[in-house]
Short mmCIF file of C-alpha atoms and ligand atoms in Angstrom, two decimals:
data_model
loop_
_atom_site.label_atom_id
_atom_site.label_comp_id
_atom_site.label_asym_id
_atom_site.label_seq_id
_atom_site.Cartn_x
_atom_site.Cartn_y
_atom_site.Cartn_z
CA MET A 1 38.09 -2.75 16.14
CA SER A 2 38.01 -6.50 16.73
CA PHE A 3 36.73 -8.44 19.74
CA ALA A 4 40.35 -9.48 20.44
CA GLN A 5 41.03 -5.86 21.44
CA LEU A 6 38.42 -6.03 24.19
CA PRO A 7 39.52 -7.40 27.57
CA LEU A 8 37.33 -10.50 27.48
CA SER A 9 38.46 -13.94 28.71
CA PRO A 10 39.68 -16.57 26.24
CA ARG A 11 36.49 -18.55 26.96
CA LEU A 12 34.25 -15.70 25.78
CA GLN A 13 36.55 -14.88 22.86
CA GLN A 14 36.30 -18.49 21.72
CA THR A 15 32.48 -18.45 21.87
CA LEU A 16 32.41 -15.23 19.85
CA SER A 17 34.60 -16.66 17.15
CA GLU A 18 32.49 -19.85 17.09
CA LEU A 19 29.42 -17.67 16.59
CA GLY A 20 31.18 -15.91 13.73
CA TYR A 21 31.14 -12.51 15.43
CA ALA A 22 34.21 -10.78 14.03
CA THR A 23 33.64 -7.14 14.93
CA PRO A 24 31.81 -5.57 17.85
CA THR A 25 28.81 -3.50 16.81
CA PRO A 26 29.08 0.24 17.70
CA ILE A 27 27.13 -0.16 20.95
CA GLN A 28 29.28 -3.14 21.94
CA ALA A 29 32.52 -1.28 21.18
CA ARG A 30 31.43 1.60 23.42
CA ALA A 31 29.53 -0.16 26.18
CA ILE A 32 31.73 -3.18 26.89
CA PRO A 33 34.82 -1.26 28.16
CA LEU A 34 32.64 1.08 30.26
CA ILE A 35 30.68 -1.76 31.85
CA LEU A 36 33.91 -3.65 32.58
CA ALA A 37 35.20 -0.49 34.27
CA GLY A 38 32.18 -0.61 36.57
CA ARG A 39 30.46 2.51 35.24
CA ASP A 40 26.72 3.16 35.26
CA LEU A 41 25.28 3.55 31.79
CA LEU A 42 22.36 5.19 30.02
CA ALA A 43 22.33 3.66 26.57
CA GLY A 44 19.99 4.60 23.75
CA ALA A 45 19.88 1.63 21.42
CA GLN A 46 17.20 -0.12 19.47
CA THR A 47 16.73 -3.84 19.06
CA GLY A 48 18.94 -5.09 16.28
CA THR A 49 21.97 -3.03 17.26
CA GLY A 50 23.57 -5.89 19.21
CA LYS A 51 22.59 -4.30 22.54
CA THR A 52 22.01 -7.63 24.29
CA ALA A 53 25.59 -8.82 23.82
CA ALA A 54 26.70 -5.28 24.76
CA PHE A 55 25.63 -5.90 28.36
CA VAL A 56 25.67 -9.71 28.55
CA LEU A 57 29.35 -10.10 27.55
CA PRO A 58 30.82 -7.69 30.13
CA LEU A 59 28.47 -9.04 32.82
CA LEU A 60 29.67 -12.58 32.16
CA GLU A 61 33.26 -11.36 32.22
CA THR A 62 32.82 -9.51 35.52
CA LEU A 63 31.07 -12.46 37.15
CA LEU A 64 33.82 -14.80 35.95
CA GLN A 65 36.41 -12.53 37.55
CA SER A 66 34.70 -12.22 40.93
CA LYS A 67 34.71 -15.58 42.61
CA VAL A 68 31.90 -16.67 44.94
CA ASP A 69 31.34 -19.64 47.18
CA ALA A 70 29.88 -22.18 44.74
CA ALA A 71 27.72 -23.68 47.49
CA VAL A 72 25.85 -20.42 48.14
CA ARG A 73 25.67 -18.79 44.70
CA PRO A 74 23.66 -15.65 45.41
CA ILE A 75 22.10 -13.70 42.54
CA ARG A 76 24.74 -11.19 41.47
CA ALA A 77 23.22 -9.81 38.31
CA LEU A 78 19.59 -9.02 37.51
CA VAL A 79 18.23 -8.12 34.08
CA LEU A 80 14.75 -6.60 34.22
CA VAL A 81 12.69 -6.79 31.04
CA PRO A 82 9.13 -5.71 30.19
CA THR A 83 7.87 -8.85 28.47
CA ARG A 84 8.11 -12.62 28.60
CA GLU A 85 9.36 -12.78 25.04
CA LEU A 86 12.22 -10.42 25.76
CA ALA A 87 13.01 -12.43 28.91
CA VAL A 88 13.35 -15.58 26.83
CA GLN A 89 15.42 -13.78 24.22
CA VAL A 90 17.87 -12.37 26.78
CA TYR A 91 18.04 -15.77 28.49
CA GLU A 92 18.94 -17.42 25.19
CA SER A 93 21.66 -14.82 24.65
CA VAL A 94 23.15 -15.44 28.10
CA GLU A 95 23.14 -19.18 27.44
CA ARG A 96 24.73 -18.66 24.04
CA TYR A 97 27.46 -16.24 25.11
CA GLY A 98 28.00 -17.89 28.52
CA LYS A 99 28.63 -21.35 27.11
CA GLY A 100 31.41 -23.10 29.01
CA THR A 101 31.71 -20.40 31.69
CA GLY A 102 29.91 -22.44 34.36
CA LEU A 103 27.79 -19.40 35.22
CA SER A 104 24.12 -20.14 35.72
CA CYS A 105 21.17 -18.16 34.48
CA THR A 106 17.46 -18.47 35.30
CA LEU A 107 14.43 -16.57 34.13
CA VAL A 108 11.20 -15.75 35.89
CA TYR A 109 8.14 -14.29 34.22
CA GLY A 110 4.42 -14.28 34.78
CA GLY A 111 1.74 -16.38 33.14
CA VAL A 112 3.33 -19.75 33.96
CA SER A 113 3.55 -21.85 37.12
CA ILE A 114 5.61 -20.28 39.88
CA ALA A 115 6.66 -23.63 41.43
CA ALA A 116 9.03 -24.69 38.64
CA GLN A 117 10.67 -21.26 38.81
CA VAL A 118 11.16 -21.58 42.58
CA GLU A 119 12.85 -24.92 42.06
CA ALA A 120 15.20 -23.45 39.45
CA LEU A 121 16.04 -20.57 41.80
CA GLN A 122 16.99 -23.01 44.53
CA GLN A 123 19.72 -24.49 42.32
CA GLY A 124 21.69 -21.25 42.69
CA VAL A 125 21.70 -18.47 40.14
CA ASP A 126 24.38 -16.02 39.00
CA ILE A 127 22.27 -14.06 36.53
CA LEU A 128 18.52 -13.66 36.88
CA ILE A 129 16.32 -12.40 34.07
CA ALA A 130 12.89 -11.28 35.20
CA THR A 131 9.76 -9.33 34.46
CA PRO A 132 9.05 -6.95 37.37
CA GLY A 133 5.67 -8.32 38.55
CA ARG A 134 6.71 -11.95 38.81
CA LEU A 135 10.00 -11.04 40.45
CA LEU A 136 8.06 -9.21 43.17
CA ASP A 137 5.90 -12.31 43.68
CA HIS A 138 9.04 -14.38 44.27
CA LEU A 139 10.45 -11.82 46.68
CA ARG A 140 7.16 -11.73 48.63
CA GLN A 141 7.20 -15.51 48.88
CA GLY A 142 10.78 -15.43 50.09
CA ALA A 143 11.87 -17.62 47.16
CA LEU A 144 14.89 -15.40 46.54
CA THR A 145 16.88 -12.51 47.92
CA LEU A 146 18.61 -9.74 46.03
CA SER A 147 20.86 -8.69 48.90
CA ALA A 148 24.04 -9.78 47.10
CA LEU A 149 23.11 -8.07 43.84
CA ARG A 150 25.94 -6.08 42.22
CA HIS A 151 24.68 -5.47 38.68
CA LEU A 152 21.22 -4.28 37.68
CA VAL A 153 20.21 -3.99 34.02
CA PHE A 154 17.02 -2.49 32.62
CA ASP A 155 16.43 -3.68 29.07
CA GLU A 156 13.84 -1.75 27.03
CA ALA A 157 13.28 0.55 29.99
CA ASP A 158 11.01 2.82 27.91
CA ARG A 159 8.61 -0.02 27.28
CA MET A 160 8.70 -0.96 30.95
CA LEU A 161 7.49 2.54 31.79
CA ASP A 162 4.91 2.48 28.96
CA MET A 163 3.52 -0.71 30.42
CA GLY A 164 3.10 0.94 33.83
CA PHE A 165 5.79 -0.93 35.76
CA MET A 166 6.94 2.13 37.73
CA ASP A 167 5.38 0.99 41.02
CA GLU A 168 6.93 -2.46 40.69
CA ILE A 169 10.31 -0.91 39.91
CA LYS A 170 10.11 1.28 43.02
CA ALA A 171 9.16 -1.72 45.18
CA LEU A 172 12.04 -3.75 43.74
CA LEU A 173 14.61 -1.01 44.32
CA LYS A 174 13.86 -1.16 48.05
CA GLN A 175 15.18 -4.71 48.09
CA ILE A 176 18.30 -4.10 46.01
CA PRO A 177 21.58 -2.85 47.53
CA SER A 178 22.26 0.78 46.60
CA GLU A 179 25.91 -0.05 46.04
CA ARG A 180 25.67 -1.61 42.62
CA GLN A 181 26.25 -1.02 38.95
CA THR A 182 23.14 0.00 37.01
CA LEU A 183 22.73 -0.13 33.24
CA LEU A 184 19.70 1.39 31.54
CA PHE A 185 18.98 0.43 27.94
CA SER A 186 16.17 2.13 26.09
CA ALA A 187 15.18 2.68 22.47
CA THR A 188 13.69 6.08 23.20
CA CYS A 189 14.11 8.70 25.91
CA ASP A 190 11.37 10.95 27.24
CA ASP A 191 10.86 12.89 30.46
CA ASN A 192 9.72 9.80 32.39
CA LEU A 193 12.74 7.79 31.35
CA PHE A 194 15.04 10.65 32.17
CA ALA A 195 13.45 10.94 35.62
CA LEU A 196 13.94 7.21 36.18
CA SER A 197 17.57 7.43 35.09
CA LYS A 198 18.16 10.18 37.67
CA VAL A 199 16.88 7.97 40.46
CA LEU A 200 18.75 4.90 39.31
CA LEU A 201 22.10 5.95 37.92
CA GLN A 202 25.20 7.43 39.51
CA SER A 203 27.35 9.63 37.24
CA PRO A 204 26.30 7.59 34.23
CA GLU A 205 28.07 7.44 30.91
CA LEU A 206 25.70 8.26 28.07
CA ILE A 207 25.84 6.23 24.91
CA GLU A 208 23.72 6.61 21.84
CA VAL A 209 24.42 4.53 18.81
CA ALA A 210 21.82 5.79 16.39
CA PRO A 211 20.41 9.27 16.82
CA ARG A 212 17.32 9.15 18.97
CA ASN A 213 14.10 8.28 17.19
CA THR A 214 15.74 7.68 13.88
CA THR A 215 15.40 4.47 12.00
CA ALA A 216 18.11 2.06 11.02
CA SER A 217 19.38 3.04 7.61
CA GLU A 218 19.13 -0.46 6.14
CA VAL A 219 15.34 -0.29 6.32
CA GLU A 220 13.56 0.98 3.24
CA GLN A 221 10.27 2.60 4.19
CA ARG A 222 7.34 2.74 1.81
CA VAL A 223 3.94 4.25 2.43
CA TYR A 224 1.18 3.02 0.11
CA ALA A 225 -1.93 5.17 -0.09
CA VAL A 226 -4.92 2.86 -0.41
CA ASP A 227 -8.64 3.02 0.41
CA SER A 228 -9.23 1.55 3.87
CA GLU A 229 -11.59 -1.16 2.63
CA ARG A 230 -8.94 -2.44 0.19
CA LYS A 231 -6.13 -2.69 2.76
CA VAL A 232 -6.66 -6.37 3.53
CA ALA A 233 -6.71 -7.21 -0.18
CA LEU A 234 -3.43 -5.33 -0.62
CA VAL A 235 -1.81 -7.19 2.30
CA GLN A 236 -2.92 -10.46 0.68
CA HIS A 237 -1.44 -9.33 -2.62
CA LEU A 238 1.88 -8.32 -1.05
CA LEU A 239 2.20 -11.63 0.78
CA SER A 240 1.08 -14.05 -1.90
CA ILE A 241 1.57 -12.42 -5.32
CA LYS A 242 4.60 -10.23 -4.55
CA GLY A 243 5.91 -12.97 -2.23
CA TRP A 244 6.93 -10.47 0.46
CA ALA A 245 6.91 -13.14 3.13
CA PRO A 246 7.48 -14.19 5.82
CA ALA A 247 6.33 -10.86 7.13
CA LEU A 248 5.61 -9.42 10.52
CA VAL A 249 2.28 -7.64 10.08
CA PHE A 250 1.21 -5.06 12.65
CA SER A 251 -2.30 -4.28 13.75
CA ARG A 252 -3.17 -1.61 16.33
CA THR A 253 -5.53 -3.85 18.30
CA ARG A 254 -5.81 -7.47 19.39
CA GLN A 255 -9.19 -7.81 17.72
CA GLY A 256 -7.76 -6.31 14.55
CA ALA A 257 -4.87 -8.80 14.62
CA ASP A 258 -7.27 -11.74 15.06
CA LYS A 259 -9.51 -10.50 12.26
CA LEU A 260 -6.68 -9.92 9.82
CA ALA A 261 -5.07 -13.30 10.55
CA GLU A 262 -8.43 -14.92 9.93
CA GLN A 263 -9.01 -13.02 6.67
CA LEU A 264 -5.54 -13.90 5.43
CA SER A 265 -6.01 -17.56 6.36
CA LYS A 266 -9.30 -17.66 4.46
CA SER A 267 -7.48 -16.49 1.34
CA GLY A 268 -5.01 -19.36 1.67
CA ILE A 269 -2.20 -17.50 3.39
CA ASN A 270 -0.62 -19.22 6.36
CA ALA A 271 -1.08 -16.52 9.01
CA LEU A 272 -1.49 -16.47 12.79
CA ALA A 273 -2.21 -13.73 15.29
CA PHE A 274 0.21 -12.95 18.12
CA HIS A 275 -0.96 -10.88 21.06
CA GLY A 276 -1.43 -10.73 24.80
CA ASP A 277 -4.76 -12.58 24.85
CA LEU A 278 -3.01 -15.81 23.88
CA SER A 279 -1.75 -18.11 26.60
CA GLN A 280 1.99 -18.35 27.08
CA GLY A 281 1.94 -21.83 25.51
CA ALA A 282 0.03 -20.62 22.47
CA ARG A 283 2.38 -17.66 22.00
CA GLU A 284 5.41 -19.90 22.10
CA LYS A 285 3.84 -22.30 19.60
CA VAL A 286 3.02 -19.47 17.18
CA LEU A 287 6.56 -18.14 17.50
CA GLN A 288 8.06 -21.55 16.88
CA GLU A 289 6.07 -21.84 13.67
CA PHE A 290 7.16 -18.39 12.56
CA ARG A 291 10.81 -19.11 13.35
CA ALA A 292 10.58 -22.43 11.50
CA GLY A 293 9.46 -20.50 8.41
CA THR A 294 6.10 -22.25 8.03
CA LEU A 295 4.09 -19.05 8.51
CA GLN A 296 3.79 -16.40 5.81
CA ALA A 297 2.55 -13.79 8.23
CA LEU A 298 2.66 -13.22 11.96
CA VAL A 299 0.01 -10.62 12.76
CA ALA A 300 1.08 -8.90 15.96
CA THR A 301 0.17 -6.02 18.23
CA ASP A 302 2.82 -3.54 19.35
CA VAL A 303 3.11 -4.76 22.92
CA ALA A 304 3.33 -8.42 21.91
CA ALA A 305 5.95 -7.75 19.26
CA ARG A 306 8.40 -6.10 21.62
CA GLY A 307 11.36 -8.29 22.35
CA LEU A 308 10.66 -10.78 19.59
CA ASP A 309 14.00 -12.08 18.43
CA ILE A 310 13.42 -13.12 14.88
CA SER A 311 16.46 -13.01 12.70
CA GLU A 312 16.43 -12.65 8.93
CA LEU A 313 13.16 -10.76 8.92
CA ASN A 314 12.93 -8.94 5.60
CA TYR A 315 9.39 -7.57 5.64
CA VAL A 316 7.32 -5.58 8.07
CA ILE A 317 3.82 -4.56 6.98
CA ASN A 318 1.80 -2.03 8.96
CA LEU A 319 -1.92 -2.28 8.34
CA GLU A 320 -2.08 1.30 9.60
CA PHE A 321 0.15 3.79 11.40
CA PRO A 322 0.32 3.25 15.17
CA HIS A 323 -1.04 5.91 17.52
CA GLN A 324 2.38 6.44 19.07
CA PRO A 325 5.11 7.45 16.62
CA GLU A 326 7.71 5.62 18.78
CA ASP A 327 5.85 2.38 18.06
CA TYR A 328 6.44 2.98 14.36
CA VAL A 329 10.18 3.19 15.05
CA HIS A 330 10.02 -0.06 17.01
CA ARG A 331 7.93 -1.81 14.36
CA ILE A 332 10.19 -1.09 11.46
CA GLY A 333 13.24 -1.77 13.62
CA ARG A 334 12.14 -5.42 13.52
CA THR A 335 13.50 -5.69 10.01
CA GLY A 336 16.91 -4.88 8.55
CA ARG A 337 18.56 -6.38 11.61
CA ALA A 338 22.28 -7.07 11.96
CA GLY A 339 23.08 -5.81 8.49
CA ASN A 340 20.17 -7.35 6.54
CA LYS A 341 18.30 -4.98 4.32
CA GLY A 342 14.64 -4.72 5.22
CA LEU A 343 11.46 -3.36 3.70
CA ALA A 344 8.87 -1.70 5.93
CA ILE A 345 5.52 -1.01 4.30
CA THR A 346 2.74 1.05 5.81
CA LEU A 347 -0.74 1.17 4.35
CA PHE A 348 -2.14 4.63 4.54
CA SER A 349 -5.65 5.96 4.20
CA PRO A 350 -6.60 9.64 4.55
CA GLU A 351 -7.96 9.33 8.11
CA ASP A 352 -4.45 8.41 9.27
CA ALA A 353 -2.95 11.70 8.00
CA PRO A 354 -2.37 13.08 11.54
CA LEU A 355 -0.55 9.88 12.55
CA LEU A 356 1.66 10.00 9.48
CA ALA A 357 2.51 13.61 10.26
CA LYS A 358 3.45 12.68 13.82
CA VAL A 359 5.79 9.93 12.59
CA GLU A 360 7.34 12.30 10.05
CA ALA A 361 7.89 14.88 12.78
CA VAL A 362 9.55 12.40 15.13
CA LEU A 363 11.75 10.93 12.38
CA ASP A 364 12.37 14.39 10.99
CA THR A 365 11.95 13.02 7.53
CA ARG A 366 9.25 12.94 4.87
CA LEU A 367 7.61 9.63 4.06
CA PRO A 368 6.24 10.21 0.57
CA GLN A 369 3.11 8.29 -0.28
CA GLN A 370 3.01 6.12 -3.35
CA TRP A 371 0.36 4.03 -5.08
CA PHE A 372 0.52 0.33 -5.56
CA PRO A 373 -0.50 -0.62 -9.12
CA GLY A 374 -4.02 -2.03 -9.07
CA PHE A 375 -4.73 -0.60 -5.61
CA GLU A 376 -4.76 3.11 -6.39
CA PRO A 377 -7.03 5.12 -4.07
CA ASP A 378 -10.36 6.32 -5.42
CA LEU A 379 -9.74 10.02 -5.94
CA THR A 380 -13.34 10.79 -6.83
CA ARG A 381 -14.32 10.57 -3.15
CA SER A 382 -14.99 13.76 -1.25
CA GLU A 383 -12.28 14.93 1.14
CA PRO A 384 -12.93 16.67 4.45
CA THR A 385 -13.66 20.26 3.51
CA SER A 386 -13.79 22.33 6.67
CA ARG A 387 -10.61 24.31 7.14
CA ARG A 388 -10.05 23.05 10.67
CA ASN A 389 -10.24 19.48 9.51
CA SER A 390 -8.50 19.88 6.18
CA LYS A 391 -5.60 17.52 5.62
CA GLY A 392 -3.12 20.36 5.88
CA ALA A 393 -4.57 21.61 9.16
CA GLN A 394 -4.60 18.11 10.64
CA LYS A 395 -1.01 17.57 9.60
CA GLN A 396 0.13 20.85 11.07
CA ARG A 397 -1.63 20.14 14.36
CA ALA A 398 -0.07 16.68 14.60
CA ARG A 399 3.37 18.02 13.74
CA ARG A 400 3.10 20.78 16.34
CA GLN A 401 1.92 18.26 18.93
CA ALA A 402 4.75 15.82 18.22
CA LEU A 403 7.42 18.49 18.14
CA GLY A 404 5.97 20.14 21.24
CA ASN A 405 6.24 16.84 23.11
CA GLN A 406 9.77 16.41 21.90
CA SER A 407 11.03 19.81 22.88
CA GLY A 408 10.27 18.99 26.51
CA LYS A 409 12.40 15.89 26.30
CA ALA A 410 15.72 15.60 27.97
CA LYS A 411 18.79 15.92 25.84
CA ARG A 412 21.14 13.00 26.12
P1 AMP B 1 20.09 -7.42 19.59
O1 AMP B 1 20.17 -5.98 19.20
O2 AMP B 1 20.75 -7.67 20.89
O3 AMP B 1 18.68 -7.95 19.54
O4 AMP B 1 20.95 -8.28 18.52
C1 AMP B 1 20.57 -8.38 17.17
C2 AMP B 1 21.21 -9.58 16.47
O5 AMP B 1 22.57 -9.32 16.15
C3 AMP B 1 21.20 -10.86 17.29
O6 AMP B 1 20.63 -11.87 16.47
C4 AMP B 1 22.66 -11.16 17.58
O7 AMP B 1 22.90 -12.55 17.56
C5 AMP B 1 23.39 -10.45 16.45
N1 AMP B 1 24.71 -9.90 16.86
C6 AMP B 1 24.98 -9.24 18.03
N2 AMP B 1 26.27 -8.83 18.06
C7 AMP B 1 26.83 -9.20 16.89
C8 AMP B 1 28.15 -9.05 16.34
N3 AMP B 1 29.11 -8.40 17.00
N4 AMP B 1 28.38 -9.57 15.13
C9 AMP B 1 27.38 -10.21 14.44
N5 AMP B 1 26.12 -10.39 14.91
C10 AMP B 1 25.83 -9.88 16.12
#
């Protein structure tokens, strides 16, 4: 299929060919006609699948088709996102794909001055991109109304729920007309998301481009077994000697990210931490450096890394497995994007055995451990001996737990 076969205006077609987009990605091929037909949608798609253009293109097309009084310009489409970074990324996509359409887009998110955002809103907005909390602030102040809204998009809805935005979402829905089109995009689907979809969507079409909780096939996953106290040295080796950089390095905690970035810097590696404790300005500066290619490593936490739009990322390094197996899927989905092959490395020490088992259960695949020459684990150490805490027992428990959680999940 080519984009020419999709009913998009010559203006959008021209932009797509200028961008060098020849073929719609699978999610685009399926979602664009349905969205243009006005259907509600529940779409399971990870970052990197082209999901942003899958909703931005048909929204632009629909807004172009439905004329409004240019003097009034009420908000007709709202994209809700969990994080500031994703807000900026979606905004950039709308600007890119909407070039020359005359449609205007504004974004509002927390952590920066509200006044400049109010001013932008007063200019008239066709598409608003917002994080839930800040949008509510604007509504409370009377800076905007959503009474003319026709299209509501949730991007990374699963993360929005993980971050506890349910109350904000409920409050927002009270101010949004019930006659509207609603599109729900999510990388994963659990009971909470399914419950939300029931409240939000009317006779939705279900789309899933990659089977749920599976990883993009272009990503090679390697698990290196290493003693915990040698992990930092191995990360240094991978970045500087192997030259596996620039890399997005994941740490489970903010403190851990700071510490690792500092340790890497001390060994001469250009590394910076990226997490929620940094000010918005500092985060943007770090990102700019990473995008410009001057950093060898961006050491991020899971929440901060969501929504990062970094193209050409070849390496993801996990200092340890995350507590939530879904976060592993998100982490490694940062590489191998839009057809690039990626390498995702996880450093593994015996205490993380239950977490590895959970990830294996969710992916339904084995992640064999290997040794990195020069960093082989010390096998002379004693292993946990009690039966209950043996490696096998821990693994089985984790697998049962993960599969048990899954079996309660809604089928899509
Ligand atoms: P997303 O999943 O929305 O984060 O998009 C991932 C990347 O794929 C972005 O950098 C897009 O610019 C790029 N992209 C999206 N659609 C296409 C397409 N049809 N052809 C080539 N690249 C695309």
